[in-house]
Coordinates of C-alpha atoms in Angstrom, one line a residue:
P1 CA 0.0 0.0 0.0
I2 CA 1.0 3.6 -0.6
A3 CA 2.4 4.9 2.7
A4 CA 3.2 8.3 4.2
F5 CA 2.0 10.8 1.7
F6 CA 1.0 14.1 3.2
L7 CA -2.6 15.3 3.5
F8 CA -3.8 18.8 2.8
G9 CA -4.9 20.5 5.9
D10 CA -5.1 24.2 6.8
G11 CA -2.0 24.8 4.7
G12 CA 0.1 22.4 6.8
R13 CA 1.1 18.8 6.4
T14 CA 0.1 15.6 8.3
L15 CA 1.6 12.2 7.6
G16 CA -0.4 9.0 7.3
T17 CA 1.4 5.7 7.4
S18 CA -1.3 3.1 6.9
R19 CA -3.7 4.8 4.5
S20 CA -3.3 5.7 0.9
P21 CA -3.2 9.4 0.0
S22 CA -6.7 9.1 -1.5
Q23 CA -8.1 7.4 1.6
S24 CA -6.6 9.9 4.0
A25 CA -7.4 12.9 1.9
S26 CA -11.0 11.8 1.4
Q27 CA -11.6 11.7 5.1
S28 CA -10.2 15.2 5.6
Q29 CA -12.0 16.4 2.5
S30 CA -15.4 15.1 3.6
Q31 CA -15.0 16.7 7.1
S32 CA -14.2 20.1 5.5
Q33 CA -16.8 19.8 2.8
S34 CA -19.6 19.3 5.2
A35 CA -18.6 22.4 7.2
N36 CA -17.9 24.7 4.3
A37 CA -19.9 23.5 1.3
S38 CA -22.1 26.6 1.3
T39 CA -19.3 29.1 1.3
T40 CA -17.4 30.4 -1.8
S41 CA -14.5 32.7 -2.3
S42 CA -15.6 36.3 -2.6
P43 CA -14.1 38.4 -5.4
S44 CA -13.0 40.9 -2.7
D45 CA -11.2 38.1 -0.8
P46 CA -7.6 39.4 -0.3
V47 CA -6.1 35.9 -0.8
L48 CA -8.0 35.5 -4.1
R49 CA -6.9 38.9 -5.3
R50 CA -3.3 38.1 -4.5
A51 CA -3.6 34.8 -6.3
Q52 CA -5.1 36.4 -9.3
G53 CA -2.3 38.9 -9.2
G54 CA 0.3 36.1 -9.5
D55 CA 1.3 35.6 -5.9
A56 CA 2.4 31.9 -5.7
E57 CA 1.9 31.5 -2.0
A58 CA -1.7 32.7 -2.4
Q59 CA -2.2 30.5 -5.4
V60 CA -1.2 27.5 -3.3
A61 CA -3.6 28.7 -0.6
M62 CA -6.4 28.9 -3.2
G63 CA -5.6 25.3 -4.3
L64 CA -5.9 24.1 -0.7
R65 CA -9.3 25.8 -0.4
Y66 CA -10.7 23.9 -3.4
Y67 CA -9.0 20.7 -2.4
L68 CA -10.4 20.8 1.2
G69 CA -13.7 22.6 0.5
K70 CA -12.6 25.2 3.0
D71 CA -14.3 28.5 2.1
A72 CA -15.2 27.0 -1.3
Q73 CA -16.9 24.1 -2.8
V74 CA -14.6 21.1 -3.2
D75 CA -13.3 21.1 -6.7
H76 CA -10.2 19.1 -7.5
V77 CA -9.9 20.5 -11.0
K78 CA -9.8 24.1 -9.7
A79 CA -7.3 22.9 -7.0
V80 CA -5.0 21.6 -9.7
E81 CA -5.4 24.8 -11.7
W82 CA -4.2 26.9 -8.7
F83 CA -1.4 24.5 -7.8
R84 CA -0.2 24.5 -11.4
K85 CA -0.2 28.3 -11.5
A86 CA 2.2 28.3 -8.5
A87 CA 4.2 25.4 -9.8
E88 CA 4.8 26.9 -13.2
Q89 CA 6.2 30.0 -11.5
G90 CA 8.8 27.7 -9.9
D91 CA 7.2 27.6 -6.4
A92 CA 8.4 24.4 -4.7
E93 CA 5.3 24.1 -2.5
G94 CA 3.0 24.3 -5.5
Q95 CA 5.2 21.8 -7.4
S96 CA 5.1 19.3 -4.6
R97 CA 1.3 19.5 -4.1
L98 CA 0.7 19.2 -7.9
G99 CA 2.8 16.1 -7.8
V100 CA 0.5 14.6 -5.1
M101 CA -2.6 15.4 -7.3
Y102 CA -1.0 13.4 -10.2
V103 CA -0.2 10.5 -7.8
D104 CA -3.8 10.4 -6.6
G105 CA -5.4 11.2 -9.9
K106 CA -7.6 14.0 -8.4
G107 CA -8.5 16.9 -10.7
V108 CA -6.1 15.4 -13.3
A109 CA -5.5 12.0 -14.9
K110 CA -3.4 9.8 -12.7
D111 CA 0.2 10.0 -14.0
D112 CA 3.1 8.8 -11.9
K113 CA 5.6 10.1 -14.4
M114 CA 4.2 13.6 -14.2
A115 CA 4.2 13.3 -10.4
V116 CA 7.9 12.4 -10.4
E117 CA 8.6 15.4 -12.7
W118 CA 7.0 17.8 -10.3
Y119 CA 8.4 16.2 -7.2
R120 CA 11.9 16.4 -8.7
K121 CA 11.5 20.1 -9.5
A122 CA 10.5 20.8 -5.9
A123 CA 13.0 18.4 -4.4
E124 CA 15.9 20.0 -6.3
Q125 CA 14.9 23.3 -4.7
G126 CA 15.4 21.7 -1.2
H127 CA 11.7 21.0 -0.5
G128 CA 11.8 18.3 2.2
M129 CA 8.3 16.8 1.5
A130 CA 9.0 16.6 -2.2
Q131 CA 12.4 14.9 -1.4
F132 CA 10.6 12.4 0.7
H133 CA 8.0 11.7 -2.0
L134 CA 10.7 11.4 -4.7
G135 CA 12.5 8.9 -2.5
W136 CA 9.3 6.9 -2.1
M137 CA 8.7 6.8 -5.9
Y138 CA 12.3 5.5 -6.4
E139 CA 11.9 2.9 -3.7
H140 CA 8.7 1.5 -5.2
G141 CA 9.4 2.1 -8.9
R142 CA 6.5 4.4 -9.5
G143 CA 6.9 6.6 -12.5
L144 CA 10.6 5.7 -13.0
P145 CA 12.8 2.6 -12.6
K146 CA 13.1 1.2 -9.1
D147 CA 16.3 2.3 -7.5
E148 CA 16.8 1.9 -3.8
G149 CA 20.1 3.7 -4.0
K150 CA 18.4 6.8 -5.3
A151 CA 15.6 6.3 -2.7
V152 CA 18.2 6.3 0.1
E153 CA 19.8 9.5 -1.4
W154 CA 16.5 11.4 -1.4
Y155 CA 15.3 10.0 2.0
R156 CA 18.7 11.2 3.4
K157 CA 18.1 14.7 2.1
A158 CA 14.6 14.8 3.5
T159 CA 15.8 13.4 6.8
A160 CA 18.4 16.2 7.1
Q161 CA 15.4 18.6 7.1
G162 CA 13.7 16.8 10.0
H163 CA 11.3 14.7 8.0
T164 CA 10.5 11.8 10.4
E165 CA 8.9 9.4 7.9
A166 CA 11.9 9.8 5.6
Q167 CA 14.1 8.9 8.6
K168 CA 12.1 5.7 9.2
N169 CA 12.2 4.7 5.5
L170 CA 15.9 5.5 5.4
D171 CA 16.7 3.4 8.5
R172 CA 14.6 0.5 7.1
L173 CA 16.4 0.5 3.7
L174 CA 19.9 0.8 5.3
A175 CA 19.1 -2.0 7.7
A176 CA 18.0 -4.2 4.9
S177 CA 21.1 -3.4 2.9
R178 CA 23.3 -4.3 5.9
A179 CA 21.5 -7.6 6.3
Q180 CA 22.3 -8.8 2.8
P181 CA 25.6 -10.6 2.4
A182 CA 28.2 -8.6 0.5
R183 CA 28.8 -9.8 -3.1
P184 CA 32.4 -11.1 -3.4
T185 CA 34.8 -9.1 -5.6
P186 CA 35.0 -10.8 -9.1
P187 CA 38.5 -12.0 -10.1
T188 CA 40.5 -10.2 -12.7
P189 CA 40.5 -11.7 -16.2
Q190 CA 43.9 -13.3 -15.6
E191 CA 42.8 -14.7 -12.3
F192 CA 39.8 -16.2 -13.9
I193 CA 41.9 -17.8 -16.6
R194 CA 44.0 -19.4 -13.9
L195 CA 40.9 -20.6 -12.1
S196 CA 39.4 -22.0 -15.3
R197 CA 42.7 -23.9 -16.0
H198 CA 43.5 -25.2 -12.5
G199 CA 40.6 -24.5 -10.1
S200 CA 37.9 -26.8 -9.0
A201 CA 34.4 -26.7 -10.5
A202 CA 33.2 -25.1 -7.2
E203 CA 35.8 -22.3 -7.4
V204 CA 34.8 -21.6 -11.1
K205 CA 31.1 -21.4 -10.2
K206 CA 31.9 -19.1 -7.3
A207 CA 33.9 -16.8 -9.6
I208 CA 31.1 -16.8 -12.2
E209 CA 28.5 -15.9 -9.5
S210 CA 30.7 -12.9 -8.4
G211 CA 30.6 -11.5 -11.9
A212 CA 33.8 -13.0 -13.4
P213 CA 34.3 -11.9 -17.1
L214 CA 33.3 -14.8 -19.4
E215 CA 35.2 -13.0 -22.2
A216 CA 38.5 -13.3 -20.4
R217 CA 41.6 -14.2 -22.5
D218 CA 45.1 -15.3 -21.5
E219 CA 47.1 -12.5 -23.0
Q220 CA 50.3 -14.3 -22.0
Y221 CA 49.5 -17.0 -24.6
G222 CA 48.3 -15.0 -27.6
G223 CA 44.9 -14.2 -26.2
T224 CA 43.9 -17.8 -25.5
P225 CA 40.1 -17.9 -25.0
L226 CA 38.7 -18.9 -21.6
M227 CA 37.3 -22.2 -22.9
W228 CA 40.8 -23.2 -24.1
A229 CA 42.2 -22.7 -20.6
A230 CA 39.2 -24.7 -19.1
A231 CA 39.9 -27.6 -21.6
Q232 CA 43.2 -28.2 -19.7
N233 CA 41.4 -28.5 -16.3
K234 CA 41.3 -32.0 -14.9
D235 CA 37.9 -31.2 -13.3
P236 CA 35.3 -31.6 -16.1
G237 CA 32.9 -29.7 -13.9
A238 CA 34.8 -26.5 -14.6
I239 CA 33.9 -26.6 -18.4
S240 CA 30.3 -27.5 -17.5
A241 CA 30.0 -24.5 -15.2
L242 CA 31.4 -22.2 -17.9
L243 CA 29.1 -23.6 -20.6
S244 CA 26.1 -23.2 -18.3
A245 CA 27.0 -19.6 -17.7
G246 CA 27.2 -18.9 -21.5
A247 CA 30.9 -18.8 -22.1
N248 CA 31.6 -18.7 -25.9
V249 CA 32.9 -22.1 -27.0
N250 CA 33.7 -20.7 -30.4
A251 CA 35.9 -17.8 -29.2
R252 CA 39.1 -17.2 -31.2
D253 CA 42.6 -16.2 -30.1
N254 CA 44.5 -13.2 -31.3
N255 CA 45.7 -15.1 -34.3
D256 CA 42.1 -15.9 -35.3
G257 CA 42.4 -19.5 -34.2
T258 CA 39.6 -21.5 -32.7

């Protein structure tokens, strides 16, 4: 389940860890809508006038009004319009909130790629909540390829700004990383040639699992291909391991021999 996306509330942010953004926001929205459904923004409203005049902070505030139904009828399309006005001026708060609308598909077609685009714009300006969201998108592969390393990077940045949920996610990912056994360092091409020629089948398999280069050549002997070296091994399992891994049995040496 989607976890820890902020809710819109009185211009602030509240975290939810077990409900999706849509579930959490819907509860907040219905409460605000019932209390404010009959009110609308007056043309003389100073916040509205500032927003119409291009003030990005006021534009975000207007977006919140329409999202929550606070001093206006709930209207997600209008909320998106106001968030977008602020976002397109480069306002990080507007960009981050517009990203959430794309994730939830409210007032706009659901689009994780667009959400990532807006989160990134805000995150690169140092917006802590957007940094957290971008980390979450990387962790779960939403709108971009999954990359836990990038998730850690953005969670770390959000954590540095005091974002508690980012800290929890960062700690979880780092703990999981430490729990995984480190992958052994693969042998050099020359070391792998030697193993293929003289090592046991188990040693050859271990080298392959570590990422040993199957295209390795013995440059001391005219670029002798890996399979030539393995053919000299007294353990037939060495050649079998190389063949199973996809080593090229038709490789040629530097003199174009096979």
